Short mmCIF file of N, CA and C in Angstrom, two decimals:
data_model
loop_
_atom_site.label_atom_id
_atom_site.label_comp_id
_atom_site.label_asym_id
_atom_site.label_seq_id
_atom_site.Cartn_x
_atom_site.Cartn_y
_atom_site.Cartn_z
N MET A 16 15.41 11.34 -4.39
CA MET A 16 14.07 11.17 -3.88
C MET A 16 14.09 10.10 -2.77
N ASP A 17 14.94 9.07 -2.92
CA ASP A 17 14.72 7.94 -2.05
C ASP A 17 15.21 8.23 -0.64
N ILE A 18 16.39 8.96 -0.53
CA ILE A 18 16.98 9.05 0.80
C ILE A 18 16.17 10.00 1.67
N ASN A 19 15.54 11.05 1.07
CA ASN A 19 14.88 11.98 1.99
C ASN A 19 13.55 11.43 2.47
N LEU A 20 13.14 10.29 1.89
CA LEU A 20 11.96 9.63 2.48
C LEU A 20 12.28 9.21 3.91
N LEU A 21 13.52 8.64 4.06
CA LEU A 21 13.92 8.19 5.39
C LEU A 21 13.94 9.37 6.36
N PHE A 22 14.53 10.49 5.89
CA PHE A 22 14.64 11.64 6.79
C PHE A 22 13.26 12.20 7.10
N LYS A 23 12.35 12.16 6.13
CA LYS A 23 11.00 12.68 6.37
C LYS A 23 10.33 11.89 7.49
N ILE A 24 10.46 10.56 7.42
CA ILE A 24 9.82 9.72 8.44
C ILE A 24 10.49 9.93 9.79
N ALA A 25 11.83 10.06 9.77
CA ALA A 25 12.52 10.29 11.05
C ALA A 25 12.05 11.61 11.65
N GLY A 26 11.90 12.65 10.80
CA GLY A 26 11.45 13.94 11.30
C GLY A 26 10.07 13.85 11.91
N ILE A 27 9.17 13.15 11.18
CA ILE A 27 7.81 13.02 11.71
C ILE A 27 7.84 12.29 13.04
N GLY A 28 8.67 11.22 13.11
CA GLY A 28 8.73 10.46 14.35
C GLY A 28 9.18 11.30 15.51
N ILE A 29 10.23 12.10 15.29
CA ILE A 29 10.77 12.93 16.38
C ILE A 29 9.75 13.98 16.78
N ILE A 30 9.12 14.62 15.77
CA ILE A 30 8.13 15.66 16.10
C ILE A 30 7.00 15.07 16.91
N VAL A 31 6.52 13.89 16.49
CA VAL A 31 5.40 13.27 17.22
C VAL A 31 5.83 12.95 18.64
N ALA A 32 7.07 12.45 18.79
CA ALA A 32 7.52 12.10 20.14
C ALA A 32 7.56 13.35 21.02
N VAL A 33 8.14 14.45 20.46
CA VAL A 33 8.25 15.68 21.25
C VAL A 33 6.87 16.22 21.58
N LEU A 34 5.98 16.25 20.60
CA LEU A 34 4.63 16.77 20.85
C LEU A 34 3.93 15.93 21.92
N HIS A 35 4.15 14.61 21.83
CA HIS A 35 3.49 13.74 22.82
C HIS A 35 3.95 14.11 24.22
N GLN A 36 5.29 14.29 24.35
CA GLN A 36 5.82 14.65 25.68
C GLN A 36 5.21 15.96 26.16
N ILE A 37 5.22 16.97 25.26
CA ILE A 37 4.75 18.31 25.69
C ILE A 37 3.29 18.23 26.11
N LEU A 38 2.49 17.55 25.26
CA LEU A 38 1.05 17.55 25.55
C LEU A 38 0.76 16.77 26.82
N THR A 39 1.48 15.66 27.03
CA THR A 39 1.21 14.90 28.26
C THR A 39 1.61 15.75 29.48
N LYS A 40 2.77 16.46 29.37
CA LYS A 40 3.16 17.32 30.52
C LYS A 40 2.11 18.39 30.75
N ALA A 41 1.51 18.91 29.62
CA ALA A 41 0.53 19.98 29.79
C ALA A 41 -0.81 19.44 30.23
N GLY A 42 -0.89 18.12 30.44
CA GLY A 42 -2.12 17.58 31.00
C GLY A 42 -3.16 17.25 29.95
N ARG A 43 -2.85 17.33 28.64
CA ARG A 43 -3.88 17.02 27.62
C ARG A 43 -3.55 15.67 26.99
N GLU A 44 -3.81 14.59 27.70
CA GLU A 44 -3.43 13.27 27.18
C GLU A 44 -4.18 12.97 25.89
N ASP A 45 -5.46 13.37 25.78
CA ASP A 45 -6.22 12.98 24.59
C ASP A 45 -5.63 13.63 23.35
N GLN A 46 -5.22 14.93 23.46
CA GLN A 46 -4.64 15.57 22.28
C GLN A 46 -3.31 14.91 21.93
N ALA A 47 -2.57 14.48 22.99
CA ALA A 47 -1.29 13.81 22.72
C ALA A 47 -1.55 12.55 21.90
N MET A 48 -2.59 11.80 22.29
CA MET A 48 -2.92 10.59 21.54
C MET A 48 -3.29 10.93 20.10
N MET A 49 -4.04 12.04 19.93
CA MET A 49 -4.44 12.41 18.56
C MET A 49 -3.22 12.71 17.71
N THR A 50 -2.27 13.48 18.26
CA THR A 50 -1.09 13.82 17.44
C THR A 50 -0.31 12.56 17.11
N THR A 51 -0.19 11.64 18.08
CA THR A 51 0.55 10.41 17.77
C THR A 51 -0.15 9.66 16.65
N LEU A 52 -1.47 9.56 16.73
CA LEU A 52 -2.20 8.86 15.66
C LEU A 52 -2.02 9.55 14.33
N ALA A 53 -2.07 10.90 14.35
CA ALA A 53 -1.90 11.62 13.09
C ALA A 53 -0.52 11.33 12.50
N GLY A 54 0.51 11.33 13.37
CA GLY A 54 1.86 11.04 12.86
C GLY A 54 1.93 9.66 12.26
N VAL A 55 1.31 8.70 12.97
CA VAL A 55 1.37 7.32 12.47
C VAL A 55 0.68 7.22 11.12
N VAL A 56 -0.46 7.92 10.97
CA VAL A 56 -1.20 7.83 9.70
C VAL A 56 -0.37 8.42 8.57
N ILE A 57 0.27 9.57 8.83
CA ILE A 57 1.07 10.20 7.76
C ILE A 57 2.19 9.26 7.34
N VAL A 58 2.88 8.68 8.36
CA VAL A 58 4.01 7.81 8.02
C VAL A 58 3.52 6.60 7.27
N LEU A 59 2.35 6.08 7.69
CA LEU A 59 1.83 4.89 7.00
C LEU A 59 1.52 5.18 5.54
N THR A 60 0.97 6.37 5.25
CA THR A 60 0.69 6.66 3.83
C THR A 60 1.99 6.65 3.03
N ILE A 61 3.04 7.25 3.61
CA ILE A 61 4.32 7.27 2.87
C ILE A 61 4.82 5.85 2.66
N VAL A 62 4.76 5.04 3.74
CA VAL A 62 5.31 3.68 3.66
C VAL A 62 4.52 2.86 2.64
N ILE A 63 3.19 2.98 2.70
CA ILE A 63 2.38 2.15 1.80
C ILE A 63 2.58 2.56 0.36
N LYS A 64 2.75 3.88 0.13
CA LYS A 64 3.00 4.32 -1.25
C LYS A 64 4.29 3.69 -1.77
N GLU A 65 5.33 3.70 -0.91
CA GLU A 65 6.63 3.17 -1.35
C GLU A 65 6.55 1.66 -1.56
N ILE A 66 5.84 0.96 -0.69
CA ILE A 66 5.73 -0.50 -0.82
C ILE A 66 4.94 -0.85 -2.08
N SER A 67 3.89 -0.09 -2.38
CA SER A 67 3.12 -0.41 -3.60
C SER A 67 3.97 -0.13 -4.83
N ASN A 68 4.82 0.90 -4.73
CA ASN A 68 5.75 1.17 -5.82
C ASN A 68 6.70 -0.02 -6.01
N LEU A 69 7.21 -0.56 -4.90
CA LEU A 69 8.11 -1.72 -5.00
C LEU A 69 7.39 -2.90 -5.62
N PHE A 70 6.15 -3.18 -5.17
CA PHE A 70 5.42 -4.34 -5.71
C PHE A 70 5.16 -4.15 -7.19
N ALA A 71 4.83 -2.92 -7.61
CA ALA A 71 4.57 -2.70 -9.04
C ALA A 71 5.85 -2.97 -9.84
N THR A 72 6.99 -2.50 -9.32
CA THR A 72 8.24 -2.71 -10.04
C THR A 72 8.53 -4.20 -10.15
N VAL A 73 8.39 -4.92 -9.01
CA VAL A 73 8.70 -6.36 -9.04
C VAL A 73 7.77 -7.04 -10.02
N ARG A 74 6.49 -6.62 -10.02
CA ARG A 74 5.54 -7.30 -10.93
C ARG A 74 5.95 -7.07 -12.37
N THR A 75 6.39 -5.85 -12.70
CA THR A 75 6.75 -5.62 -14.11
C THR A 75 8.04 -6.36 -14.46
N VAL A 76 9.00 -6.36 -13.55
CA VAL A 76 10.29 -6.96 -13.89
C VAL A 76 10.13 -8.47 -14.06
N PHE A 77 9.44 -9.13 -13.08
CA PHE A 77 9.33 -10.59 -13.16
C PHE A 77 8.07 -11.02 -13.91
N ASN A 78 7.38 -10.10 -14.50
CA ASN A 78 6.05 -10.26 -15.12
C ASN A 78 5.23 -11.31 -14.40
N LEU A 79 5.03 -11.09 -13.13
CA LEU A 79 4.21 -11.99 -12.29
C LEU A 79 2.76 -11.93 -12.71
N MET B 2 29.58 1.54 -7.58
CA MET B 2 29.11 2.81 -7.02
C MET B 2 27.77 2.58 -6.34
N ASP B 3 26.95 1.67 -6.91
CA ASP B 3 25.62 1.49 -6.32
C ASP B 3 25.71 0.84 -4.95
N ILE B 4 26.77 0.02 -4.76
CA ILE B 4 26.87 -0.66 -3.47
C ILE B 4 27.00 0.39 -2.36
N ILE B 5 27.66 1.51 -2.67
CA ILE B 5 27.82 2.56 -1.65
C ILE B 5 26.46 3.14 -1.30
N LYS B 6 25.60 3.29 -2.34
CA LYS B 6 24.27 3.85 -2.06
C LYS B 6 23.47 2.89 -1.19
N ILE B 7 23.58 1.58 -1.51
CA ILE B 7 22.83 0.59 -0.73
C ILE B 7 23.29 0.59 0.71
N ILE B 8 24.63 0.56 0.91
CA ILE B 8 25.15 0.55 2.28
C ILE B 8 24.77 1.85 2.98
N GLY B 9 24.81 2.97 2.25
CA GLY B 9 24.47 4.26 2.86
C GLY B 9 23.05 4.26 3.38
N ILE B 10 22.11 3.79 2.53
CA ILE B 10 20.71 3.77 2.97
C ILE B 10 20.56 2.88 4.20
N GLY B 11 21.23 1.71 4.17
CA GLY B 11 21.10 0.79 5.30
C GLY B 11 21.61 1.41 6.58
N LEU B 12 22.80 2.04 6.51
CA LEU B 12 23.39 2.59 7.74
C LEU B 12 22.58 3.77 8.25
N ILE B 13 22.12 4.64 7.32
CA ILE B 13 21.34 5.80 7.77
C ILE B 13 20.07 5.32 8.44
N ALA B 14 19.42 4.32 7.83
CA ALA B 14 18.19 3.79 8.45
C ALA B 14 18.50 3.22 9.83
N LEU B 15 19.65 2.55 9.94
CA LEU B 15 20.02 1.96 11.23
C LEU B 15 20.16 3.05 12.29
N ILE B 16 20.87 4.13 11.91
CA ILE B 16 21.10 5.20 12.88
C ILE B 16 19.77 5.81 13.30
N ILE B 17 18.88 6.06 12.32
CA ILE B 17 17.59 6.69 12.64
C ILE B 17 16.79 5.77 13.55
N ILE B 18 16.85 4.44 13.26
CA ILE B 18 16.08 3.51 14.09
C ILE B 18 16.58 3.55 15.52
N ILE B 19 17.92 3.61 15.68
CA ILE B 19 18.45 3.63 17.05
C ILE B 19 17.98 4.87 17.78
N ILE B 20 17.96 6.01 17.06
CA ILE B 20 17.52 7.25 17.72
C ILE B 20 16.05 7.14 18.10
N LEU B 21 15.24 6.63 17.16
CA LEU B 21 13.79 6.69 17.37
C LEU B 21 13.30 5.60 18.30
N ARG B 22 14.17 4.55 18.53
CA ARG B 22 13.62 3.40 19.25
C ARG B 22 13.21 3.77 20.67
N GLN B 23 13.96 4.68 21.31
CA GLN B 23 13.58 4.92 22.71
C GLN B 23 12.39 5.85 22.81
N TYR B 24 12.12 6.65 21.75
CA TYR B 24 10.95 7.56 21.86
C TYR B 24 9.70 6.85 21.40
N ARG B 25 9.74 6.37 20.14
CA ARG B 25 8.53 5.74 19.60
C ARG B 25 8.94 4.43 18.94
N PRO B 26 8.83 3.29 19.67
CA PRO B 26 9.35 2.02 19.13
C PRO B 26 8.68 1.63 17.81
N GLU B 27 7.39 2.02 17.62
CA GLU B 27 6.72 1.51 16.41
C GLU B 27 7.31 2.14 15.16
N PHE B 28 7.94 3.34 15.27
CA PHE B 28 8.48 3.96 14.06
C PHE B 28 9.67 3.18 13.52
N ALA B 29 10.32 2.38 14.40
CA ALA B 29 11.48 1.59 13.92
C ALA B 29 11.03 0.66 12.80
N ILE B 30 9.84 0.07 12.95
CA ILE B 30 9.36 -0.88 11.93
C ILE B 30 9.10 -0.14 10.63
N TYR B 31 8.51 1.07 10.71
CA TYR B 31 8.22 1.81 9.48
C TYR B 31 9.51 2.13 8.74
N ILE B 32 10.54 2.54 9.52
CA ILE B 32 11.79 2.94 8.85
C ILE B 32 12.47 1.72 8.25
N SER B 33 12.40 0.57 8.92
CA SER B 33 13.05 -0.62 8.34
C SER B 33 12.29 -1.05 7.09
N LEU B 34 10.96 -0.88 7.11
CA LEU B 34 10.17 -1.20 5.91
C LEU B 34 10.60 -0.32 4.74
N ILE B 35 10.66 0.97 5.00
CA ILE B 35 10.99 1.91 3.92
C ILE B 35 12.41 1.64 3.42
N ALA B 36 13.35 1.41 4.36
CA ALA B 36 14.74 1.18 3.92
C ALA B 36 14.80 -0.09 3.07
N GLY B 37 14.11 -1.15 3.51
CA GLY B 37 14.10 -2.38 2.72
C GLY B 37 13.54 -2.14 1.34
N ALA B 38 12.44 -1.40 1.27
CA ALA B 38 11.82 -1.16 -0.03
C ALA B 38 12.76 -0.36 -0.93
N LEU B 39 13.42 0.65 -0.37
CA LEU B 39 14.30 1.49 -1.20
C LEU B 39 15.46 0.67 -1.74
N ILE B 40 16.06 -0.16 -0.87
CA ILE B 40 17.21 -0.95 -1.34
C ILE B 40 16.76 -1.92 -2.41
N LEU B 41 15.60 -2.55 -2.22
CA LEU B 41 15.13 -3.52 -3.23
C LEU B 41 14.84 -2.80 -4.54
N LEU B 42 14.31 -1.58 -4.45
CA LEU B 42 14.06 -0.84 -5.70
C LEU B 42 15.37 -0.60 -6.44
N LEU B 43 16.43 -0.28 -5.67
CA LEU B 43 17.74 -0.07 -6.32
C LEU B 43 18.18 -1.36 -7.01
N VAL B 44 17.93 -2.50 -6.33
CA VAL B 44 18.41 -3.78 -6.88
C VAL B 44 17.61 -4.15 -8.11
N MET B 45 16.33 -3.74 -8.15
CA MET B 45 15.46 -4.19 -9.25
C MET B 45 16.01 -3.73 -10.61
N ASP B 46 16.63 -2.55 -10.65
CA ASP B 46 17.15 -2.10 -11.97
C ASP B 46 18.17 -3.11 -12.48
N LYS B 47 19.05 -3.58 -11.56
CA LYS B 47 20.06 -4.56 -12.00
C LYS B 47 19.36 -5.83 -12.50
N PHE B 48 18.32 -6.21 -11.79
CA PHE B 48 17.63 -7.47 -12.12
C PHE B 48 17.09 -7.44 -13.53
N SER B 49 16.50 -6.29 -13.94
CA SER B 49 15.89 -6.27 -15.28
C SER B 49 16.96 -6.47 -16.33
N GLY B 50 18.18 -5.93 -16.07
CA GLY B 50 19.27 -6.16 -17.03
C GLY B 50 19.60 -7.63 -17.14
N ILE B 51 19.70 -8.30 -15.98
CA ILE B 51 20.06 -9.73 -15.98
C ILE B 51 19.00 -10.52 -16.70
N ILE B 52 17.73 -10.16 -16.47
CA ILE B 52 16.65 -10.95 -17.05
C ILE B 52 16.63 -10.80 -18.56
N SER B 53 16.88 -9.57 -19.07
CA SER B 53 16.89 -9.43 -20.53
C SER B 53 18.03 -10.25 -21.12
N LEU B 54 19.19 -10.32 -20.39
CA LEU B 54 20.30 -11.16 -20.88
C LEU B 54 19.86 -12.62 -20.92
N LEU B 55 19.19 -13.07 -19.86
CA LEU B 55 18.73 -14.47 -19.82
C LEU B 55 17.79 -14.75 -20.97
N ASN B 56 16.87 -13.80 -21.24
CA ASN B 56 15.92 -14.04 -22.33
C ASN B 56 16.66 -14.19 -23.65
N ARG B 57 17.67 -13.32 -23.85
CA ARG B 57 18.40 -13.42 -25.13
C ARG B 57 19.08 -14.77 -25.23
N LEU B 58 19.73 -15.21 -24.11
CA LEU B 58 20.44 -16.50 -24.17
C LEU B 58 19.45 -17.63 -24.42
N ALA B 59 18.29 -17.57 -23.74
CA ALA B 59 17.33 -18.68 -23.88
C ALA B 59 16.77 -18.72 -25.29
N SER B 60 16.61 -17.54 -25.91
CA SER B 60 16.03 -17.56 -27.26
C SER B 60 17.00 -18.21 -28.23
N LYS B 61 18.31 -18.13 -27.95
CA LYS B 61 19.28 -18.78 -28.87
C LYS B 61 19.12 -20.29 -28.78
N THR B 62 19.04 -20.81 -27.53
CA THR B 62 18.96 -22.27 -27.41
C THR B 62 17.54 -22.72 -27.72
N ASP B 63 17.32 -24.04 -27.80
CA ASP B 63 15.98 -24.52 -28.16
C ASP B 63 15.15 -24.79 -26.91
N ILE B 64 15.59 -24.25 -25.75
CA ILE B 64 14.80 -24.49 -24.54
C ILE B 64 13.44 -23.81 -24.72
N ASN B 65 12.38 -24.48 -24.21
CA ASN B 65 11.04 -23.92 -24.32
C ASN B 65 11.01 -22.62 -23.51
N ASN B 66 10.55 -21.52 -24.14
CA ASN B 66 10.55 -20.24 -23.47
C ASN B 66 9.65 -20.25 -22.24
N GLN B 67 8.67 -21.15 -22.23
CA GLN B 67 7.69 -21.18 -21.13
C GLN B 67 8.40 -21.45 -19.81
N PHE B 68 9.43 -22.35 -19.85
CA PHE B 68 10.08 -22.71 -18.58
C PHE B 68 10.79 -21.50 -18.00
N LEU B 69 11.44 -20.69 -18.85
CA LEU B 69 12.16 -19.53 -18.31
C LEU B 69 11.17 -18.57 -17.67
N LEU B 70 9.99 -18.42 -18.29
CA LEU B 70 8.99 -17.50 -17.70
C LEU B 70 8.58 -18.00 -16.32
N ILE B 71 8.39 -19.34 -16.21
CA ILE B 71 7.97 -19.89 -14.92
C ILE B 71 9.08 -19.67 -13.90
N LEU B 72 10.33 -19.88 -14.33
CA LEU B 72 11.45 -19.69 -13.38
C LEU B 72 11.49 -18.25 -12.90
N LEU B 73 11.27 -17.30 -13.83
CA LEU B 73 11.30 -15.89 -13.43
C LEU B 73 10.19 -15.61 -12.44
N LYS B 74 9.01 -16.18 -12.70
CA LYS B 74 7.89 -15.95 -11.76
C LYS B 74 8.25 -16.48 -10.39
N ILE B 75 8.86 -17.68 -10.37
CA ILE B 75 9.20 -18.27 -9.08
C ILE B 75 10.22 -17.40 -8.35
N THR B 76 11.19 -16.85 -9.11
CA THR B 76 12.17 -15.98 -8.45
C THR B 76 11.49 -14.75 -7.87
N GLY B 77 10.54 -14.20 -8.62
CA GLY B 77 9.85 -13.01 -8.12
C GLY B 77 9.08 -13.32 -6.85
N ILE B 78 8.40 -14.48 -6.85
CA ILE B 78 7.62 -14.84 -5.66
C ILE B 78 8.56 -15.02 -4.47
N ALA B 79 9.68 -15.72 -4.70
CA ALA B 79 10.62 -15.94 -3.59
C ALA B 79 11.16 -14.61 -3.09
N PHE B 80 11.42 -13.70 -4.03
CA PHE B 80 11.95 -12.37 -3.69
C PHE B 80 11.01 -11.64 -2.74
N LEU B 81 9.73 -11.65 -3.07
CA LEU B 81 8.76 -10.89 -2.26
C LEU B 81 8.51 -11.58 -0.93
N THR B 82 8.41 -12.93 -0.95
CA THR B 82 8.15 -13.61 0.32
C THR B 82 9.32 -13.40 1.27
N GLU B 83 10.54 -13.43 0.74
CA GLU B 83 11.69 -13.22 1.63
C GLU B 83 11.63 -11.83 2.23
N PHE B 84 11.22 -10.83 1.42
CA PHE B 84 11.10 -9.46 1.94
C PHE B 84 10.11 -9.43 3.10
N ALA B 85 8.95 -10.04 2.93
CA ALA B 85 7.93 -10.00 3.98
C ALA B 85 8.38 -10.80 5.20
N VAL B 86 8.99 -11.97 4.96
CA VAL B 86 9.38 -12.82 6.09
C VAL B 86 10.41 -12.11 6.96
N SER B 87 11.39 -11.45 6.32
CA SER B 87 12.44 -10.82 7.15
C SER B 87 11.85 -9.65 7.92
N ILE B 88 10.91 -8.91 7.33
CA ILE B 88 10.30 -7.78 8.06
C ILE B 88 9.53 -8.32 9.27
N CYS B 89 8.77 -9.41 9.07
CA CYS B 89 7.98 -9.96 10.19
C CYS B 89 8.91 -10.47 11.28
N LYS B 90 9.97 -11.19 10.89
CA LYS B 90 10.90 -11.72 11.91
C LYS B 90 11.52 -10.56 12.68
N ASP B 91 11.88 -9.50 11.94
CA ASP B 91 12.55 -8.37 12.57
C ASP B 91 11.68 -7.75 13.65
N SER B 92 10.36 -7.70 13.39
CA SER B 92 9.50 -7.05 14.38
C SER B 92 9.01 -8.05 15.41
N GLY B 93 9.59 -9.28 15.41
CA GLY B 93 9.31 -10.21 16.49
C GLY B 93 8.14 -11.14 16.23
N GLU B 94 7.53 -11.06 15.05
CA GLU B 94 6.36 -11.92 14.79
C GLU B 94 6.81 -13.14 13.98
N ALA B 95 7.50 -14.09 14.65
CA ALA B 95 8.03 -15.24 13.92
C ALA B 95 6.89 -16.11 13.39
N ALA B 96 5.75 -16.15 14.08
CA ALA B 96 4.65 -17.01 13.63
C ALA B 96 4.16 -16.55 12.28
N ILE B 97 3.93 -15.24 12.14
CA ILE B 97 3.44 -14.73 10.86
C ILE B 97 4.47 -14.98 9.78
N ALA B 98 5.75 -14.85 10.15
CA ALA B 98 6.82 -15.06 9.16
C ALA B 98 6.74 -16.47 8.59
N THR B 99 6.57 -17.47 9.49
CA THR B 99 6.52 -18.85 8.98
C THR B 99 5.28 -19.06 8.12
N LYS B 100 4.16 -18.41 8.48
CA LYS B 100 2.94 -18.60 7.66
C LYS B 100 3.18 -18.05 6.26
N ILE B 101 3.79 -16.85 6.18
CA ILE B 101 4.06 -16.27 4.86
C ILE B 101 4.99 -17.18 4.09
N ASP B 102 5.99 -17.74 4.82
CA ASP B 102 6.95 -18.63 4.17
C ASP B 102 6.24 -19.83 3.57
N ILE B 103 5.35 -20.44 4.37
CA ILE B 103 4.62 -21.63 3.88
C ILE B 103 3.77 -21.25 2.68
N GLY B 104 3.09 -20.09 2.78
CA GLY B 104 2.26 -19.65 1.65
C GLY B 104 3.09 -19.49 0.40
N GLY B 105 4.26 -18.86 0.53
CA GLY B 105 5.12 -18.67 -0.63
C GLY B 105 5.54 -19.99 -1.23
N LYS B 106 5.91 -20.94 -0.36
CA LYS B 106 6.37 -22.24 -0.88
C LYS B 106 5.24 -22.93 -1.64
N VAL B 107 4.02 -22.87 -1.08
CA VAL B 107 2.90 -23.56 -1.76
C VAL B 107 2.67 -22.93 -3.12
N ILE B 108 2.72 -21.60 -3.19
CA ILE B 108 2.47 -20.94 -4.48
C ILE B 108 3.57 -21.30 -5.47
N ILE B 109 4.81 -21.37 -4.96
CA ILE B 109 5.91 -21.72 -5.88
C ILE B 109 5.72 -23.13 -6.41
N ILE B 110 5.33 -24.07 -5.52
CA ILE B 110 5.12 -25.45 -5.98
C ILE B 110 3.98 -25.48 -7.00
N GLY B 111 2.94 -24.67 -6.71
CA GLY B 111 1.84 -24.61 -7.67
C GLY B 111 2.30 -24.14 -9.03
N ARG B 112 3.20 -23.14 -9.03
CA ARG B 112 3.69 -22.59 -10.30
C ARG B 112 4.55 -23.60 -11.04
N SER B 113 5.25 -24.49 -10.28
CA SER B 113 6.24 -25.33 -10.97
C SER B 113 5.64 -26.64 -11.45
N VAL B 114 4.31 -26.79 -11.33
CA VAL B 114 3.69 -28.05 -11.78
C VAL B 114 3.97 -28.31 -13.26
N PRO B 115 3.83 -27.31 -14.18
CA PRO B 115 4.10 -27.62 -15.60
C PRO B 115 5.50 -28.17 -15.82
N ILE B 116 6.50 -27.60 -15.12
CA ILE B 116 7.87 -28.07 -15.34
C ILE B 116 7.98 -29.53 -14.91
N VAL B 117 7.42 -29.83 -13.73
CA VAL B 117 7.53 -31.19 -13.21
C VAL B 117 6.84 -32.17 -14.15
N SER B 118 5.65 -31.79 -14.63
CA SER B 118 4.93 -32.72 -15.51
C SER B 118 5.69 -32.89 -16.82
N ALA B 119 6.26 -31.79 -17.35
CA ALA B 119 7.04 -31.94 -18.59
C ALA B 119 8.24 -32.84 -18.35
N LEU B 120 8.84 -32.74 -17.14
CA LEU B 120 10.02 -33.56 -16.83
C LEU B 120 9.62 -35.03 -16.80
N LEU B 121 8.46 -35.32 -16.20
CA LEU B 121 8.10 -36.74 -16.00
C LEU B 121 7.69 -37.39 -17.30
N GLU B 122 7.19 -36.59 -18.25
CA GLU B 122 6.75 -37.27 -19.48
C GLU B 122 7.93 -37.77 -20.30
#
């Protein structure tokens, strides 16, 4: 489970970069911005879920 | 065997960051965050083993169990603050890193007041 999180984020990053390039070349800068924001939001949800998982584990282990 | 997994995650994250840095620089921070979290999660399993050993040893001796709990809390706080500080430094925000560091130190000192007072009496 853990390693494909990295690949998932890398994939999203590359797709967002490519889409941004295509959309800007096609003259639709606003849609390019939307796709970039959507990519960032998706990645952030994954990252925040993983970080909260880490904090919960640390809290249980060190009984903070 | 686990060290190979830790090194593997670190190197894969490094390679992905290098690829992504020229297209979307902000994704480098997300990947370093995720890689750090994954490696720490791997380490946490080892930590729980060590802590149960410490508890068993402390229960044999007549040391007050309260002090060991405080020490564990302090280690946990230091563990998390170090995680946040290194991420902030990595992304170039040294000011925020020092603020988190100061906050962590103050909380640790706050936690260690019972030990200090017990020592002085």
